[in-house]
Amino acid sequence: MIETLAAIYVFIVGLCVGSFLNVCIGRWPEGLSVVKPRSRCPKCGHKIKASENIPIVSWLMLRGRCSGCGDRISIQYPIVELLVGLLWLAAFFQFGLTFTAFRVAVLATVLLGISLTDAKYFLIPDGFTVFGVLFVILTSLIALFLGEAEPFARPWDAMIGMCVGAGAIAIVGWLGEVWLKRPAMGFGDVTLMAVVGAAVGPTRALLTIFIGAVLAPVVLLGVVYPLSARGLADDKGQTELALEASGGWKKRELPFGVFLAPAAVIALLFGDAIIAWYLRISGL
Ligand SMILES: [Zn+2]
């Protein structure tokens, strides 16, 4: 019973954090403050009332439309709220009502925000990464005193991991640039890997880059290109044209952060097991 109540409470907290994450995703890429002013409808300027700001519920009650002008409210809002709610719930089920669960939930929320802004705007706002680095390192000190460092890196490993993560991805970007003869990666990926390295330490930071490098082509070739190609081919009936035009992502810098973010979560939760398994089968 108490377990169920705690789960409901954690889920609701997650929904509210998700609601705030929507504000960050919407405003940081534009260089706006997330604190003020209050949210308004971008079309008619209608101020969003508190009763219209309840995660998921309000969107459903309003049937996805502004109460002022009837303009559509993106389904991105309730989806992000639900995703963050589920992330927080998953952290609770895995780690219980602990400080570790809180750290995992907050980090996963930041990484989701980074994934979404990188996919949508091809940039990683400093708001996410500066907060991420400070949060991870400060909480690593607290966790040490509480005696629950795992699965995060301890403070000293966090400092080294931050430098190794940022340095390693900078090297990958530099070599990519030499090879492709054009900018291959944004500086945002370097700041993202500083956060990730601080969270998981140097070894799993390298593993994160490796997993990201495996995920990226699989997702791009397996999901993104076929989907965008099919969508365009249906319109124009010309597959070649579609393939050429599908490269909104092809012509730009690769939004590697989209893949590094989930890779970081995998490395945090399963990295030690993956590395132990690899050392065993490779005989290193
Ligand atoms: Zn409106």
Short mmCIF file of C-alpha atoms and ligand atoms in Angstrom, two decimals:
data_model
loop_
_atom_site.label_atom_id
_atom_site.label_comp_id
_atom_site.label_asym_id
_atom_site.label_seq_id
_atom_site.Cartn_x
_atom_site.Cartn_y
_atom_site.Cartn_z
CA MET A 1 0.00 0.00 0.00
CA ILE A 2 2.72 2.45 1.04
CA GLU A 3 4.74 1.21 -1.92
CA THR A 4 1.85 2.06 -4.28
CA LEU A 5 1.35 5.50 -2.77
CA ALA A 6 5.08 6.20 -3.06
CA ALA A 7 5.02 5.08 -6.70
CA ILE A 8 2.07 7.38 -7.47
CA TYR A 9 3.82 10.25 -5.70
CA VAL A 10 7.08 9.69 -7.63
CA PHE A 11 5.14 9.47 -10.91
CA ILE A 12 3.36 12.79 -10.22
CA VAL A 13 6.66 14.48 -9.31
CA GLY A 14 8.08 13.11 -12.58
CA LEU A 15 5.12 14.52 -14.55
CA CYS A 16 5.72 17.97 -13.03
CA VAL A 17 9.45 17.78 -13.77
CA GLY A 18 8.49 16.77 -17.33
CA SER A 19 6.28 19.84 -17.55
CA PHE A 20 9.27 22.01 -16.58
CA LEU A 21 11.46 20.10 -19.06
CA ASN A 22 9.01 21.19 -21.80
CA VAL A 23 9.66 24.81 -20.84
CA CYS A 24 13.45 24.23 -21.00
CA ILE A 25 13.20 22.50 -24.41
CA GLY A 26 11.02 25.31 -25.74
CA ARG A 27 12.97 28.28 -24.38
CA TRP A 28 16.68 27.45 -23.98
CA PRO A 29 17.32 26.96 -27.73
CA GLU A 30 15.89 30.48 -28.23
CA GLY A 31 18.12 31.88 -25.49
CA LEU A 32 15.12 32.70 -23.25
CA SER A 33 14.76 32.41 -19.47
CA VAL A 34 12.90 29.39 -18.12
CA VAL A 35 11.85 31.27 -14.97
CA LYS A 36 9.96 34.25 -16.36
CA PRO A 37 7.70 35.27 -17.97
CA ARG A 38 4.81 32.88 -17.45
CA SER A 39 3.95 30.60 -20.35
CA ARG A 40 1.75 32.11 -23.05
CA CYS A 41 0.15 30.78 -26.19
CA PRO A 42 2.67 31.59 -28.94
CA LYS A 43 -0.17 32.55 -31.31
CA CYS A 44 -2.63 34.70 -29.32
CA GLY A 45 -0.58 35.47 -26.18
CA HIS A 46 -3.21 33.90 -23.90
CA LYS A 47 -1.62 33.43 -20.46
CA ILE A 48 -1.62 29.75 -19.45
CA LYS A 49 -3.66 29.57 -16.24
CA ALA A 50 -2.58 27.26 -13.40
CA SER A 51 -5.59 25.05 -14.14
CA GLU A 52 -4.40 24.73 -17.74
CA ASN A 53 -0.89 23.78 -16.63
CA ILE A 54 -1.59 20.37 -15.06
CA PRO A 55 0.64 17.77 -16.75
CA ILE A 56 -1.18 15.61 -19.33
CA VAL A 57 -4.62 16.27 -17.71
CA SER A 58 -4.87 19.84 -19.02
CA TRP A 59 -3.83 18.86 -22.52
CA LEU A 60 -6.54 16.19 -22.57
CA MET A 61 -9.17 18.52 -21.06
CA LEU A 62 -8.34 21.22 -23.63
CA ARG A 63 -8.33 18.51 -26.34
CA GLY A 64 -4.91 19.79 -27.41
CA ARG A 65 -6.11 23.33 -28.20
CA CYS A 66 -5.48 26.79 -26.71
CA SER A 67 -8.51 28.01 -24.73
CA GLY A 68 -7.92 31.53 -26.10
CA CYS A 69 -7.64 31.06 -29.86
CA GLY A 70 -8.21 27.32 -30.42
CA ASP A 71 -4.78 26.88 -31.99
CA ARG A 72 -3.27 23.41 -31.64
CA ILE A 73 -0.99 22.68 -28.67
CA SER A 74 1.76 20.25 -29.72
CA ILE A 75 1.37 16.65 -28.56
CA GLN A 76 5.07 16.92 -27.66
CA TYR A 77 4.00 18.46 -24.30
CA PRO A 78 1.98 15.53 -22.87
CA ILE A 79 4.37 12.97 -24.42
CA VAL A 80 7.44 14.51 -22.74
CA GLU A 81 5.54 14.78 -19.45
CA LEU A 82 4.55 11.12 -19.64
CA LEU A 83 8.09 10.01 -20.61
CA VAL A 84 9.66 11.83 -17.66
CA GLY A 85 6.95 10.48 -15.33
CA LEU A 86 7.80 6.95 -16.50
CA LEU A 87 11.56 7.58 -16.16
CA TRP A 88 11.08 8.67 -12.54
CA LEU A 89 8.82 5.68 -11.89
CA ALA A 90 11.41 3.31 -13.41
CA ALA A 91 14.17 4.81 -11.22
CA PHE A 92 11.94 4.30 -8.19
CA PHE A 93 11.19 0.67 -9.05
CA GLN A 94 14.89 -0.05 -9.66
CA PHE A 95 16.42 1.78 -6.69
CA GLY A 96 13.52 2.40 -4.28
CA LEU A 97 13.04 5.69 -2.43
CA THR A 98 16.78 6.42 -2.33
CA PHE A 99 19.14 9.25 -3.14
CA THR A 100 20.48 7.11 -6.00
CA ALA A 101 17.00 6.85 -7.54
CA PHE A 102 16.74 10.65 -7.38
CA ARG A 103 20.15 11.08 -9.07
CA VAL A 104 19.30 8.57 -11.83
CA ALA A 105 15.91 10.21 -12.42
CA VAL A 106 17.33 13.76 -12.63
CA LEU A 107 20.23 12.71 -14.88
CA ALA A 108 17.90 10.75 -17.18
CA THR A 109 15.61 13.81 -17.39
CA VAL A 110 18.53 16.07 -18.35
CA LEU A 111 19.70 13.52 -20.95
CA LEU A 112 16.18 13.28 -22.43
CA GLY A 113 16.07 17.07 -22.73
CA ILE A 114 19.46 17.03 -24.48
CA SER A 115 18.34 14.28 -26.88
CA LEU A 116 15.20 16.18 -27.84
CA THR A 117 16.80 19.61 -28.35
CA ASP A 118 19.67 18.03 -30.30
CA ALA A 119 17.24 16.13 -32.55
CA LYS A 120 14.97 19.14 -33.08
CA TYR A 121 17.35 22.12 -33.16
CA PHE A 122 20.78 20.50 -33.65
CA LEU A 123 22.06 22.08 -30.47
CA ILE A 124 22.64 21.20 -26.83
CA PRO A 125 21.79 24.14 -24.55
CA ASP A 126 24.33 25.06 -21.85
CA GLY A 127 21.42 25.13 -19.40
CA PHE A 128 21.23 21.35 -19.50
CA THR A 129 24.96 20.64 -19.46
CA VAL A 130 26.02 23.25 -16.87
CA PHE A 131 23.25 22.09 -14.56
CA GLY A 132 24.15 18.47 -15.33
CA VAL A 133 27.84 18.80 -14.44
CA LEU A 134 27.13 20.72 -11.22
CA PHE A 135 24.34 18.33 -10.22
CA VAL A 136 26.36 15.18 -10.85
CA ILE A 137 29.51 16.35 -9.06
CA LEU A 138 27.77 17.94 -6.06
CA THR A 139 25.53 14.91 -5.55
CA SER A 140 28.57 12.59 -5.85
CA LEU A 141 29.91 14.22 -2.66
CA ILE A 142 26.56 13.82 -0.89
CA ALA A 143 26.25 10.20 -2.09
CA LEU A 144 29.70 9.42 -0.68
CA PHE A 145 28.57 10.56 2.78
CA LEU A 146 25.34 8.58 2.43
CA GLY A 147 27.35 5.52 1.41
CA GLU A 148 25.45 5.00 -1.86
CA ALA A 149 27.86 6.00 -4.61
CA GLU A 150 26.97 3.15 -6.99
CA PRO A 151 26.22 3.07 -9.90
CA PHE A 152 27.63 6.62 -10.25
CA ALA A 153 31.32 7.50 -10.25
CA ARG A 154 32.83 8.64 -6.94
CA PRO A 155 33.92 12.32 -6.74
CA TRP A 156 37.54 11.84 -7.88
CA ASP A 157 36.52 9.49 -10.73
CA ALA A 158 33.81 12.01 -11.60
CA MET A 159 36.40 14.78 -12.09
CA ILE A 160 38.63 12.54 -14.23
CA GLY A 161 35.62 11.13 -16.10
CA MET A 162 34.45 14.65 -16.93
CA CYS A 163 37.82 15.42 -18.58
CA VAL A 164 38.16 12.04 -20.30
CA GLY A 165 34.59 12.15 -21.67
CA ALA A 166 34.97 15.68 -23.05
CA GLY A 167 38.48 14.99 -24.34
CA ALA A 168 37.61 11.70 -26.03
CA ILE A 169 34.61 13.09 -27.90
CA ALA A 170 36.67 16.15 -28.94
CA ILE A 171 39.25 13.78 -30.45
CA VAL A 172 36.51 11.83 -32.26
CA GLY A 173 35.09 15.11 -33.61
CA TRP A 174 38.52 16.36 -34.67
CA LEU A 175 39.36 13.13 -36.56
CA GLY A 176 35.87 13.12 -38.10
CA GLU A 177 36.43 16.66 -39.31
CA VAL A 178 39.78 15.77 -40.88
CA TRP A 179 38.25 12.73 -42.56
CA LEU A 180 35.02 14.34 -43.81
CA LYS A 181 36.67 17.72 -44.53
CA ARG A 182 33.75 19.53 -42.85
CA PRO A 183 32.56 20.14 -39.28
CA ALA A 184 31.48 16.70 -38.05
CA MET A 185 30.31 17.43 -34.55
CA GLY A 186 29.12 20.38 -32.50
CA PHE A 187 30.80 21.62 -29.33
CA GLY A 188 27.59 20.67 -27.51
CA ASP A 189 28.66 17.01 -27.73
CA VAL A 190 31.84 17.90 -25.81
CA THR A 191 29.80 19.54 -23.03
CA LEU A 192 27.39 16.59 -23.01
CA MET A 193 30.26 14.11 -22.61
CA ALA A 194 31.62 16.20 -19.71
CA VAL A 195 28.30 15.57 -17.92
CA VAL A 196 28.26 11.90 -18.86
CA GLY A 197 31.91 11.37 -17.86
CA ALA A 198 31.26 13.00 -14.49
CA ALA A 199 28.34 10.65 -13.95
CA VAL A 200 29.93 7.37 -15.04
CA GLY A 201 33.70 7.92 -14.71
CA PRO A 202 36.41 7.59 -17.38
CA THR A 203 36.04 3.94 -18.45
CA ARG A 204 32.30 3.95 -18.91
CA ALA A 205 32.56 7.38 -20.59
CA LEU A 206 34.57 5.72 -23.37
CA LEU A 207 32.02 2.89 -23.45
CA THR A 208 29.26 5.52 -23.87
CA ILE A 209 30.94 6.93 -26.98
CA PHE A 210 31.33 3.41 -28.36
CA ILE A 211 27.66 2.53 -27.72
CA GLY A 212 26.60 5.87 -29.23
CA ALA A 213 28.69 5.18 -32.31
CA VAL A 214 26.96 1.79 -32.69
CA LEU A 215 23.47 3.20 -32.04
CA ALA A 216 23.77 6.13 -34.45
CA PRO A 217 24.12 4.28 -37.78
CA VAL A 218 21.67 1.56 -36.68
CA VAL A 219 18.96 4.11 -35.85
CA LEU A 220 19.73 6.41 -38.79
CA LEU A 221 19.83 3.67 -41.42
CA GLY A 222 17.21 1.45 -39.82
CA VAL A 223 14.58 3.99 -38.74
CA VAL A 224 15.12 7.62 -39.70
CA TYR A 225 16.10 7.33 -43.38
CA PRO A 226 13.53 4.65 -44.31
CA LEU A 227 10.76 6.63 -42.58
CA SER A 228 11.65 9.97 -44.13
CA ALA A 229 12.34 8.33 -47.50
CA ARG A 230 9.00 6.52 -47.51
CA GLY A 231 7.11 9.65 -46.45
CA LEU A 232 8.58 11.62 -49.34
CA ALA A 233 8.36 8.76 -51.83
CA ASP A 234 4.62 8.52 -51.21
CA ASP A 235 4.27 12.21 -52.03
CA LYS A 236 6.43 12.36 -55.10
CA GLY A 237 6.69 8.75 -56.18
CA GLN A 238 10.38 9.19 -56.78
CA THR A 239 12.53 7.21 -54.43
CA GLU A 240 15.81 8.75 -55.50
CA LEU A 241 14.56 12.27 -54.94
CA ALA A 242 13.22 11.18 -51.59
CA LEU A 243 16.51 9.66 -50.52
CA GLU A 244 18.29 12.84 -51.49
CA ALA A 245 15.83 15.02 -49.62
CA SER A 246 15.70 12.79 -46.56
CA GLY A 247 19.00 14.25 -45.46
CA GLY A 248 17.76 17.08 -43.24
CA TRP A 249 20.04 15.12 -40.95
CA LYS A 250 22.47 14.09 -43.67
CA LYS A 251 23.67 17.55 -44.65
CA ARG A 252 23.94 18.91 -41.11
CA GLU A 253 26.37 18.05 -38.40
CA LEU A 254 25.35 14.68 -37.01
CA PRO A 255 23.26 15.26 -33.86
CA PHE A 256 25.38 12.70 -32.03
CA GLY A 257 23.94 13.83 -28.68
CA VAL A 258 20.66 12.12 -29.62
CA PHE A 259 22.51 8.79 -29.39
CA LEU A 260 25.06 9.61 -26.70
CA ALA A 261 22.29 10.43 -24.22
CA PRO A 262 20.60 6.99 -24.20
CA ALA A 263 24.05 5.37 -24.52
CA ALA A 264 25.01 7.13 -21.28
CA VAL A 265 22.04 5.62 -19.45
CA ILE A 266 23.00 2.15 -20.72
CA ALA A 267 26.60 2.72 -19.61
CA LEU A 268 25.48 3.96 -16.18
CA LEU A 269 23.19 1.00 -15.46
CA PHE A 270 24.88 -1.85 -17.37
CA GLY A 271 28.38 -0.52 -18.19
CA ASP A 272 30.25 -2.49 -15.56
CA ALA A 273 28.54 -5.72 -16.65
CA ILE A 274 29.22 -5.00 -20.34
CA ILE A 275 32.91 -4.24 -19.69
CA ALA A 276 33.34 -7.37 -17.50
CA TRP A 277 31.68 -9.48 -20.21
CA TYR A 278 33.90 -8.00 -22.92
CA LEU A 279 37.08 -8.57 -20.91
CA ARG A 280 36.03 -12.16 -20.32
CA ILE A 281 35.29 -13.06 -23.94
CA SER A 282 38.27 -11.15 -25.32
CA GLY A 283 40.66 -12.62 -22.76
CA LEU A 284 42.21 -9.18 -22.13
ZN ZN B 1 -3.93 30.87 -28.24
#
